[in-house]
Short mmCIF file of C-alpha atoms in Angstrom, two decimals:
data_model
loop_
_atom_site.label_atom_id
_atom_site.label_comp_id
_atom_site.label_asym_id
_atom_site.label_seq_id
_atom_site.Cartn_x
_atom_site.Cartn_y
_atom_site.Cartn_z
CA UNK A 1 69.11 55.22 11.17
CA UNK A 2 72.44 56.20 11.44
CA UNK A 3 75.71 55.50 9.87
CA UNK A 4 77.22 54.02 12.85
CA UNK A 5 74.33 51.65 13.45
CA UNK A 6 73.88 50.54 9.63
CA UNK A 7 77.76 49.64 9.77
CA UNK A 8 77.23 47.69 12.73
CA UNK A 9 74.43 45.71 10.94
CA UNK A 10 76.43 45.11 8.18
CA UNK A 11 79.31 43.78 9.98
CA UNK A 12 77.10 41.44 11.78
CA UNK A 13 75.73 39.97 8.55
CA UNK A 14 79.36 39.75 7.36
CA UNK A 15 80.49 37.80 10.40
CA UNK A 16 77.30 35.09 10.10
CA UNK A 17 77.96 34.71 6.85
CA UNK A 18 81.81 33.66 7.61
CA UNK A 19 81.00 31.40 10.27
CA UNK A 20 78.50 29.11 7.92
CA UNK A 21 81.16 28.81 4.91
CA UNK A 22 83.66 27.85 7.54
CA UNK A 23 81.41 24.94 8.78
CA UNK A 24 80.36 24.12 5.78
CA UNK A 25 84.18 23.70 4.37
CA UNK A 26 84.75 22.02 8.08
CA UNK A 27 82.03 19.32 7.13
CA UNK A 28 83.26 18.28 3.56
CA UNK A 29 86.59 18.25 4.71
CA UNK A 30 85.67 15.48 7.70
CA UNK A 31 83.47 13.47 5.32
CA UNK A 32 86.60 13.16 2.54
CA UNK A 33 88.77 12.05 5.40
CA UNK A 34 86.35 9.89 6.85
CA UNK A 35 85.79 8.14 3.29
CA UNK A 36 89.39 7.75 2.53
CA UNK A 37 90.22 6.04 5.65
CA UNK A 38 86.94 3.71 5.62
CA UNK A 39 87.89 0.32 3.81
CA UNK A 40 86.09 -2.06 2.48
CA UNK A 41 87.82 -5.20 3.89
CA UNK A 42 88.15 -8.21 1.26
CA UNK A 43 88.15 -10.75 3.67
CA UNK A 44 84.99 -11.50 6.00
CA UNK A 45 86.46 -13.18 9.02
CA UNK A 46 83.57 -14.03 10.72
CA UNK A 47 81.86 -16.05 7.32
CA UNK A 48 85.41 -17.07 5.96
CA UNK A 49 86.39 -18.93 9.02
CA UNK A 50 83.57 -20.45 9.60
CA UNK A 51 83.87 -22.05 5.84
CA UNK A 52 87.44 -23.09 6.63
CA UNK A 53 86.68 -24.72 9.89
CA UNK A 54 84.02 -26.70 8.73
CA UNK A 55 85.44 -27.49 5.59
CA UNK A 56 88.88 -29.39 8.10
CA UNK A 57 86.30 -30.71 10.25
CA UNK A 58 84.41 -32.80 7.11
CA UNK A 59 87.40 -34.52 7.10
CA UNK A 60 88.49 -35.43 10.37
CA UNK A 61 86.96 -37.75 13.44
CA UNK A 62 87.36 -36.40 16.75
CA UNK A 63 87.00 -38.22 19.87
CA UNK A 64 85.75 -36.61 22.56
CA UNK A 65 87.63 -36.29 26.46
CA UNK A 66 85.04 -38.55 28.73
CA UNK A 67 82.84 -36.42 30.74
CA UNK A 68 82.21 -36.14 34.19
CA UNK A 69 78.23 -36.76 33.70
CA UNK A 70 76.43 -37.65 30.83
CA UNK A 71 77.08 -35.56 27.68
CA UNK A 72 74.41 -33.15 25.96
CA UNK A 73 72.52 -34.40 22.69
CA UNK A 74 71.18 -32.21 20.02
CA UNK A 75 68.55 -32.60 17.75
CA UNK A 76 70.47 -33.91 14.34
CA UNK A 77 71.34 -30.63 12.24
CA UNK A 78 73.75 -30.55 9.13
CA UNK A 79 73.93 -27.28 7.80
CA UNK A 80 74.36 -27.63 3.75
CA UNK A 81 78.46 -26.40 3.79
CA UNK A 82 78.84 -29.33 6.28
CA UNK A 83 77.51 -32.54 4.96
CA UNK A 84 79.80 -34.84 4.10
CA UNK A 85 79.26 -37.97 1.75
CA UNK A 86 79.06 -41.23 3.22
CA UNK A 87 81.38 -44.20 1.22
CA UNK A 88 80.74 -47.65 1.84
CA UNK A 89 84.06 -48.44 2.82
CA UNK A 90 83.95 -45.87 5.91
CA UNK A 91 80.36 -45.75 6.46
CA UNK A 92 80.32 -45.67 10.39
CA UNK A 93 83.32 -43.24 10.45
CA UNK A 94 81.91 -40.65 8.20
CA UNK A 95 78.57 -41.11 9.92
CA UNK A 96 80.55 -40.24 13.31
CA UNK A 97 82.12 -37.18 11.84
CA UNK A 98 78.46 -35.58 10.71
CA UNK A 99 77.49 -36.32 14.58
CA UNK A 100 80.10 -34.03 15.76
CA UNK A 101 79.96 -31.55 13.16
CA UNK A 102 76.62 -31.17 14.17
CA UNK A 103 77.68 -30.39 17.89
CA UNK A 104 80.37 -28.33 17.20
CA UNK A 105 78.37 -26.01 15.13
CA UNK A 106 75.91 -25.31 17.45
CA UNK A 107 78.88 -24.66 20.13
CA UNK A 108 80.25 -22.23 17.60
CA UNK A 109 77.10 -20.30 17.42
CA UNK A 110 77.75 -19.37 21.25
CA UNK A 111 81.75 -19.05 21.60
CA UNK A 112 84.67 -18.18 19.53
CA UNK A 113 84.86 -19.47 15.92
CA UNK A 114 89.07 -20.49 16.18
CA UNK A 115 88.44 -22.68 19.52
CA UNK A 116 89.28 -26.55 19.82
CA UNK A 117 86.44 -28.79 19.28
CA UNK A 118 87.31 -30.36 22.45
CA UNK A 119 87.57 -27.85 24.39
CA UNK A 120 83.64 -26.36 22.92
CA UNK A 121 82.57 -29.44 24.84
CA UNK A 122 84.15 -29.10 27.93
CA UNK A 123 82.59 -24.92 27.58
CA UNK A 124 79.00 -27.21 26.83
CA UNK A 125 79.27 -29.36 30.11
CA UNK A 126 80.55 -26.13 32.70
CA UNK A 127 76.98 -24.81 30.73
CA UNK A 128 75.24 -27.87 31.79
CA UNK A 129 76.40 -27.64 35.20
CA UNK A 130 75.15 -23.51 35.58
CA UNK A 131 72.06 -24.43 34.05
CA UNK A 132 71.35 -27.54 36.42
CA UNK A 133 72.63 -25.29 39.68
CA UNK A 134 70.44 -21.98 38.36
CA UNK A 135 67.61 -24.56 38.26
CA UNK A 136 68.13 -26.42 41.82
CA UNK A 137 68.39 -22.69 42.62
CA UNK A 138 65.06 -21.58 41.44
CA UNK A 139 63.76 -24.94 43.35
CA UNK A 140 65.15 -24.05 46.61
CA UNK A 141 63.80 -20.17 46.11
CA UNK A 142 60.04 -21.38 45.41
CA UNK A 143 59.81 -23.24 48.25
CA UNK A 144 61.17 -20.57 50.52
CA UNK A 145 58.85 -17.50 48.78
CA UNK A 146 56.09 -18.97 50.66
CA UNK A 147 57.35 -19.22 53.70
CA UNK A 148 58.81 -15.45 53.57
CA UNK A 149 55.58 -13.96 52.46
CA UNK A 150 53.86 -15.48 55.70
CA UNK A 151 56.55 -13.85 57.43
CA UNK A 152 55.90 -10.87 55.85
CA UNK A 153 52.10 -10.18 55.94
CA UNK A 154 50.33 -12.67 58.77
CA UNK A 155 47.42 -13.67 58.02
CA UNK A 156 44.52 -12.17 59.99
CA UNK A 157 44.02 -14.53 63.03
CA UNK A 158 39.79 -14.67 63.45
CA UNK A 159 40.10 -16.05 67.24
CA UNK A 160 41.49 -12.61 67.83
CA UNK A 161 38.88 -11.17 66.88
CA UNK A 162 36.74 -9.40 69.69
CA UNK A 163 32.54 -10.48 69.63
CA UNK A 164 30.77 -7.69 67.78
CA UNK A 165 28.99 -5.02 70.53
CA UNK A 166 26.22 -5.71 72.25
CA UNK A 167 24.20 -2.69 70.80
CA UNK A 168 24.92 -4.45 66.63
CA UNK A 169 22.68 -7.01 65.39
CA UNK A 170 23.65 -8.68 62.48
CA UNK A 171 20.11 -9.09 61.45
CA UNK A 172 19.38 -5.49 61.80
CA UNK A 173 22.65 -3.88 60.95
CA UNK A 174 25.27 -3.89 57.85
CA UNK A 175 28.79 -4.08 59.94
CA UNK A 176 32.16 -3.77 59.34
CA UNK A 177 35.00 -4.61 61.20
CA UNK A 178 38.11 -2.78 60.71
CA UNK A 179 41.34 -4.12 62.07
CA UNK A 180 44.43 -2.50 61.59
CA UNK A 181 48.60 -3.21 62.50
CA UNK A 182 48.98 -0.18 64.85
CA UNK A 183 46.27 1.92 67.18
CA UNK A 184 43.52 4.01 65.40
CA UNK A 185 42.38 7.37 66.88
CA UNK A 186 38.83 7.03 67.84
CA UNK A 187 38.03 11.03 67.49
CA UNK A 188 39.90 11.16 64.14
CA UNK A 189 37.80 8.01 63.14
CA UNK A 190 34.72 9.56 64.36
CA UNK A 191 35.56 12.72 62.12
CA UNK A 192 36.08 11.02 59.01
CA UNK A 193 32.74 9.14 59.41
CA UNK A 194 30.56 12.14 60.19
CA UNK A 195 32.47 13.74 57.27
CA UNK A 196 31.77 11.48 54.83
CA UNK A 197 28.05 10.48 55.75
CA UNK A 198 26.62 13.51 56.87
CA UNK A 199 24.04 13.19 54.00
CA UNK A 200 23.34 9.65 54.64
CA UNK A 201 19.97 10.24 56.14
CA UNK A 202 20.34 6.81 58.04
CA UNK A 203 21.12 5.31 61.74
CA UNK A 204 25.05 4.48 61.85
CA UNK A 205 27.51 3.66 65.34
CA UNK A 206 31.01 3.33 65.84
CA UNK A 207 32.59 0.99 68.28
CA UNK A 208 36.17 0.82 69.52
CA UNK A 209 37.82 -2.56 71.40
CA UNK A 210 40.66 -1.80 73.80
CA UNK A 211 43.63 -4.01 74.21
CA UNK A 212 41.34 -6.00 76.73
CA UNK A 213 38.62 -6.54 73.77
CA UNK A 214 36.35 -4.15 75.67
CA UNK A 215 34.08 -2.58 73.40
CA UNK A 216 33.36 1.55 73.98
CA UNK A 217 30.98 3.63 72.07
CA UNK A 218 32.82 6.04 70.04
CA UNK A 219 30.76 9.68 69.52
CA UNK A 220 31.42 13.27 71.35
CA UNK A 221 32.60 11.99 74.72
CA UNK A 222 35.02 9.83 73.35
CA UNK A 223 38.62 11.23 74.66
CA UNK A 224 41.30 13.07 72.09
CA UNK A 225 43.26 10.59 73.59
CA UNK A 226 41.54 7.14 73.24
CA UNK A 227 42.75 4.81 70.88
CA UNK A 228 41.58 1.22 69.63
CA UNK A 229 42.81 -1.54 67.84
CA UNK A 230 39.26 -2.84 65.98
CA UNK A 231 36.76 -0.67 65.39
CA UNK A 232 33.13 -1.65 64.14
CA UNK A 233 30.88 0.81 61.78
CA UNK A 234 27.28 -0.44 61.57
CA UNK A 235 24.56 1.06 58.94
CA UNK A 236 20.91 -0.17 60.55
CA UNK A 237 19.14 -1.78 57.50
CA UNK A 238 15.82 -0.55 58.40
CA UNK A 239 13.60 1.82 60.51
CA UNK A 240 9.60 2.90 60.37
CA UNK A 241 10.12 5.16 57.50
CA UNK A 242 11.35 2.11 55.68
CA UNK A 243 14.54 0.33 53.98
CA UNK A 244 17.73 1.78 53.25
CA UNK A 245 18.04 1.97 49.49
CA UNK A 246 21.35 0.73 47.74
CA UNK A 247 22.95 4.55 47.09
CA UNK A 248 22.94 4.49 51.13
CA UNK A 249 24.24 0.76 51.37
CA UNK A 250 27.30 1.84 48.31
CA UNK A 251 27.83 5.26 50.17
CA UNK A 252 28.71 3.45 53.52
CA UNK A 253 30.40 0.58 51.87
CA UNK A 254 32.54 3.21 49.94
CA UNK A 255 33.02 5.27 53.50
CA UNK A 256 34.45 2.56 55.39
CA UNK A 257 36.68 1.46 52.29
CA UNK A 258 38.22 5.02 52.53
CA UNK A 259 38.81 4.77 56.22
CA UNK A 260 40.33 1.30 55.47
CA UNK A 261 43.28 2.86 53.04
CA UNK A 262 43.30 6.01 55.17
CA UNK A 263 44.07 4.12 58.54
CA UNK A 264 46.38 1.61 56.90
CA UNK A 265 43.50 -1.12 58.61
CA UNK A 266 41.71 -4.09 56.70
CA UNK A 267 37.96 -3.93 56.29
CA UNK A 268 35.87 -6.85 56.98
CA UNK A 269 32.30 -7.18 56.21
CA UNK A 270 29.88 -9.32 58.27
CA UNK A 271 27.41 -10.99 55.97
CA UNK A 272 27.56 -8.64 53.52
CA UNK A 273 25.76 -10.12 50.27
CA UNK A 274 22.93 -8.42 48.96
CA UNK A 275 22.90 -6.01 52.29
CA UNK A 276 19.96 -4.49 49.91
CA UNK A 277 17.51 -7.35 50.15
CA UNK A 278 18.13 -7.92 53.67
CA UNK A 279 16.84 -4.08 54.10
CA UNK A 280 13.83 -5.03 52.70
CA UNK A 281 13.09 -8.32 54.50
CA UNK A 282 14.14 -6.89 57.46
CA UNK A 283 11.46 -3.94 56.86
CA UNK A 284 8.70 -6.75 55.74
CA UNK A 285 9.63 -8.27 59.15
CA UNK A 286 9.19 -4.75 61.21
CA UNK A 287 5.36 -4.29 59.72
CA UNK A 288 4.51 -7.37 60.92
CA UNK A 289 5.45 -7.44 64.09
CA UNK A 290 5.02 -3.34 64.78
CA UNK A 291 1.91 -2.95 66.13
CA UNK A 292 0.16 -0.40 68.38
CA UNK A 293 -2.24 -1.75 70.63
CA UNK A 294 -5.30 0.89 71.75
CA UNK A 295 -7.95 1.24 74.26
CA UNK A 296 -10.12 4.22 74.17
CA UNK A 297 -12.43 5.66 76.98
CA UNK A 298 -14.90 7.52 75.71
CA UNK A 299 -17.29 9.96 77.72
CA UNK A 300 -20.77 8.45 79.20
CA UNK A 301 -23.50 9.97 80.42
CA UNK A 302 -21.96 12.52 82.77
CA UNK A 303 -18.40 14.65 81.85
CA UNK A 304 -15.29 13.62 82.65
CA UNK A 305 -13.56 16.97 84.38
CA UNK A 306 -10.08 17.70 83.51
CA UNK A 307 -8.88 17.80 87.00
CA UNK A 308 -10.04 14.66 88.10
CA UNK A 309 -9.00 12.62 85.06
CA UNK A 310 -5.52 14.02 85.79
CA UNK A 311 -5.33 12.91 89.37
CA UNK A 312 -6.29 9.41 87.96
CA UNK A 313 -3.70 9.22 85.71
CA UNK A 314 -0.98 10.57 88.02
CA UNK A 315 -2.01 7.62 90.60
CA UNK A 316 -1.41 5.02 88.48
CA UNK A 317 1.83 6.01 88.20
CA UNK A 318 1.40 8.33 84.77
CA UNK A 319 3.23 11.43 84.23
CA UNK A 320 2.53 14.45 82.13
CA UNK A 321 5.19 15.29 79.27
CA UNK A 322 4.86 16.43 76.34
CA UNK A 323 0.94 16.81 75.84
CA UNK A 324 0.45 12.91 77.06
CA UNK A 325 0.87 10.71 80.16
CA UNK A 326 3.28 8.37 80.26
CA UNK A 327 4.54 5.08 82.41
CA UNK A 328 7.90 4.66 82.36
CA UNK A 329 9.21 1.40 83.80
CA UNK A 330 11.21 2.62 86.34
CA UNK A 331 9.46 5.90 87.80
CA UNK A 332 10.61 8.29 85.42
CA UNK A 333 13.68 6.63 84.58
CA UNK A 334 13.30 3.66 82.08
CA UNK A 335 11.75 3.48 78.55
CA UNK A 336 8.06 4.42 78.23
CA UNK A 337 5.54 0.92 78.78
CA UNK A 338 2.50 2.94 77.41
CA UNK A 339 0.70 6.17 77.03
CA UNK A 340 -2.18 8.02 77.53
CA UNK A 341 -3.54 10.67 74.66
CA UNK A 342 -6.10 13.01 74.59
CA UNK A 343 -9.21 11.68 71.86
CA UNK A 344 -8.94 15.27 70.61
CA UNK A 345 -5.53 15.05 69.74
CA UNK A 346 -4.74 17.82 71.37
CA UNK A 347 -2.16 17.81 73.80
CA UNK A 348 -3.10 17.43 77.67
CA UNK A 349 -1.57 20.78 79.60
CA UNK A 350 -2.11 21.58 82.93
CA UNK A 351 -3.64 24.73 82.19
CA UNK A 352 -6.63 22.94 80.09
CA UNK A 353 -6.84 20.18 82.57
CA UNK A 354 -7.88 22.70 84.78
CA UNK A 355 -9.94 24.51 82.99
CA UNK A 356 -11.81 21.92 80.48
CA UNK A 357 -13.68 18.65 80.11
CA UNK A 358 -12.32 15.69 78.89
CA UNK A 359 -14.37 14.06 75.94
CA UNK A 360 -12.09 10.46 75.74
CA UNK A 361 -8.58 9.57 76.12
CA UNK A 362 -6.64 6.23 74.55
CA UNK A 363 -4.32 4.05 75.88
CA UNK A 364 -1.62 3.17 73.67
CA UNK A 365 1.09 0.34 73.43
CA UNK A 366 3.90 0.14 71.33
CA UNK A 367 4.50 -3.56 71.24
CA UNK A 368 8.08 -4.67 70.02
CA UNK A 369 9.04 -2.08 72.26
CA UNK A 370 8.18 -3.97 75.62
CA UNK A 371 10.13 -6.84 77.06
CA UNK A 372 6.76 -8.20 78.24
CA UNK A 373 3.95 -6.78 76.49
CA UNK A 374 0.93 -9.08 77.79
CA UNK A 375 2.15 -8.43 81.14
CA UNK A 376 2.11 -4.61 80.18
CA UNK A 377 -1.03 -5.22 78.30
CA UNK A 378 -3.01 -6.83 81.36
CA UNK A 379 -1.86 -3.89 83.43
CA UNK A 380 -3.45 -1.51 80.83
CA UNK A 381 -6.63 -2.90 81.00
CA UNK A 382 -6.90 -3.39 84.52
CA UNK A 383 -5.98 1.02 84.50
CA UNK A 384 -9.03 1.93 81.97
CA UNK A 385 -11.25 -0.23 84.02
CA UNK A 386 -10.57 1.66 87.00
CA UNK A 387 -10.80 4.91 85.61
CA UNK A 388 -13.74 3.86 83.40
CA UNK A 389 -15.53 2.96 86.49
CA UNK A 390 -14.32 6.00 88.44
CA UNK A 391 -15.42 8.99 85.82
CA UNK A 392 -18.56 6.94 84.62
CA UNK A 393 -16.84 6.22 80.95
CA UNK A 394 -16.72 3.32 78.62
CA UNK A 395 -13.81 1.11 77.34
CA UNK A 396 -14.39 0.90 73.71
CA UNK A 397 -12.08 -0.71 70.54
CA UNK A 398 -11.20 1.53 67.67
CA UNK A 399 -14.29 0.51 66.06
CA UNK A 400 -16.07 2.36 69.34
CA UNK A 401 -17.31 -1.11 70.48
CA UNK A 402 -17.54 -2.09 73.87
CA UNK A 403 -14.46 -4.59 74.90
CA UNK A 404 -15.52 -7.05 76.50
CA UNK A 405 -13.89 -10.76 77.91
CA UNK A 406 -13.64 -12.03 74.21
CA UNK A 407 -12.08 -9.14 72.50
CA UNK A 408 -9.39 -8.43 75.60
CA UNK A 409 -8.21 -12.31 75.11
CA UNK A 410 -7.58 -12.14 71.46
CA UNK A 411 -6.01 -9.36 72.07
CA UNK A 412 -3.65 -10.94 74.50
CA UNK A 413 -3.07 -14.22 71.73
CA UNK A 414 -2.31 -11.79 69.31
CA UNK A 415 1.27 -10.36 71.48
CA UNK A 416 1.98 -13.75 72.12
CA UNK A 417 2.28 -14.37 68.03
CA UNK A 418 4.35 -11.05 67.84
CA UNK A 419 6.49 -11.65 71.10
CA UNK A 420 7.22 -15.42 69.47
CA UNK A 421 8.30 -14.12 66.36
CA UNK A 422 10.87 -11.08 67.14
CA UNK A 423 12.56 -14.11 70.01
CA UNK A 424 13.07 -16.40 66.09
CA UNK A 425 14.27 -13.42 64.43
CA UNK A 426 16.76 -13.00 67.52
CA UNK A 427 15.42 -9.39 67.86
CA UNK A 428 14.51 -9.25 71.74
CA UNK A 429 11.71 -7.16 72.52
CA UNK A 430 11.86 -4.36 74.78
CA UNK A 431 15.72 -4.90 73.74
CA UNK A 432 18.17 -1.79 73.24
CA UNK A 433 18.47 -2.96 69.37
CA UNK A 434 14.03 -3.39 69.27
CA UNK A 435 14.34 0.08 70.73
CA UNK A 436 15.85 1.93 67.70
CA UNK A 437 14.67 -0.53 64.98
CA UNK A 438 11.08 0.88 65.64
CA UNK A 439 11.97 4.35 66.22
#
């Protein structure tokens, strides 16, 4: 190092050590000043006083001014500088002068020690008077709270409330109903939900209501531009592969709670208790009723040719999609009324039809799905006699015995049972809802 920079260190060592002996000598200087000028007083004015008042007041009787309204009484209390002694000869006036002692030390607690004992009492009644105003006050202000708060928030008015969509059940479906204060976006609504319960593995809708109470399906070809003032999210409880299990029920629940607080809307569940055990009556239910009716025509004595069992089934009004003929209700059009399979199961094409034999077919009929399935039913049978009789085949059960009279009427009792129970579960059959409940 050099000289010039071990002088400079020096010097700065010097100049720190200065500056603390000059603070220190600053700080014992304050603190003797401070002490000399702090005295101790001799007298306590607050506790002296307060003896000397109370020691004139033991020996004189005031008399209050007479009040307006009805003075204040205390609770007795003599503090032990205060009590006075009673003499026979002045009995009532000494007991007099303990009564206001008492008062006029509790008024001394809360104003100025020097004051005039009568004018403590007039500072106690302007006290009374606050109090009694704060309190009328505080009356008039709870019974207006109410009142404001109704103002504030309205309560939701049900008769407003638009009936649910034709395509919800509340037997089949868990809904909510989501009403909010100002319009909700049905494609921003419709992102949120497919966001959330992509994974759900389970049937869900949305439905918007217009201003008129017009409810609209809300998926793809729902406009940017659409908006709707209640909106219904339904979860359907059940389908063939079973119930919905209570992770899916909490998952949806928790989805449409999040579009509640994002959309500023209240949610509002329809018959929501134990959505669970409703899933799994509601899937009971579905086994019962879901049956598949078959008739099978099986070869007889001669071979049934591809080509003509396909012009049978295409005049009575069958159509080939798919591997299998079907009758739709309205020529192509409406839902499916029954089908006809190949016994092989494998799938009719033209091709083989052409070129093959046909060893048996069945007839097959999905009942909750029909509107009226014995009418269907009778229409069935009346087709595989035809054919039966046209290709030299034989209408058989699954058990490959011949049906005959007997077997074709119990048959028929047995849809009646089925159709009788979906109309007391208020699950039409054939119905929209009966459609995707046993798909």
């Amino acid at each position: 190092m050099s000289d010039l920079q071990i002088a400079l260190i020096a010097l700065g060592i010097l100049i720190i050590v200065a500056v603390i002996i000059y603070n220190s000598r600053q700080e014992k200087s304050l603190r003797t000043k401070i002490s000399n000028d702090f005295i101790v007083p001799k007298k306590d004015v607050l506790v002296d006083d307060f003896d000397e008042d109370a020691e004139t007041l033991q020996t004189e009787t005031f008399v209050s001014e007479p009040y307006d309204s009805e003075p204040y009484v205390s609770e007795p209390y003599v503090p032990e500088s205060s009590k006075v002694k009673i003499v026979e000869s002045s009995k009532s006036t000494e007991v007099d002068a303990v009564a206001s002692v008492t008062a006029s030390t509790e008024v001394i607690e809360a104003t100025e020690i020097n004051e005039q004992v009568d004018e403590r009492v007039a500072t106690e009644a302007t006290a009374r008077e606050v109090i009694k105003s704060e309190m009328v006050q505080e009356e008039v202000k709870a019974t207006e709270e109410p009142a404001i708060a109704n103002d504030v928030i309205p309560p939701l008015d049900m008769a407003d409330v638009a009936p649910l969509p034709k395509d919800v059940h509340t037997e089949v479906d868990l809904i909510a109903l989501i009403t909010a204060t100002k319009p909700m976006n049905g494609q921003a609504l419709l992102a949120m939900k497919q966001e959330i319960l992509k994974d759900l593995g389970a049937f869900t809708m949305l439905h918007g209501a217009d201003l008129g109470n017009n409810w609209h399906r809300i998926d793809a070809s729902t406009t940017p531009h659409e908006t709707f003032k209640k909106v219904v999210c339904s979860l359907q409880l059940a389908d063939r592969r079973g119930p919905v299990s209570k992770a899916m029920i909490n998952k949806f629940q928790f989805a449409m709670e999040a579009i509640g607080v994002e959309f500023e809307a209240y949610v509002d569940w329809q018959e929501a208790d134990d959505a669970a055990q409703r899933a799994v009556d509601l899937d009971a239910f579905c086994m019962n009723v879901d049956q598949l009716v078959s008739l099978h025509l099986i070869q007889g004595k001669t071979p049934i040719h591809g080509t003509k069992f396909k012009g049978l089934a295409e005049a009575n009004d069958m159509q080939l999609d798919n591997g299998k003929f079907c009758c739709f209700d309205d020529k192509g059009k409406g839902p499916v009324l029954f089908t006809l399979i190949n016994a092989d199961e494998q799938p009719f094409t033209a091709e083989s039809l052409r070129l093959n034999i046909v060893r048996g077919a069945t007839f097959q009929i999905e009942v909750p799905k029909l509107v009226n399935c014995e009418q269907t039913f009778n229409r069935v049978v009346l087709i595989a006699q035809q054919m039966a009789n046209s290709i030299g085949a034989q209408m058989v059960d699954d058990n490959q015995r011949p049906l005959g009279t007997a077997q074709i009427e119990k048959i028929r009792q047995q849809l009646k049972v089925i159709h009788t129970a979906m109309v007391e579960r208020e699950i039409t059959p054939g119905s929209t809802i009966s459609q995707r409940l046993f798909s």
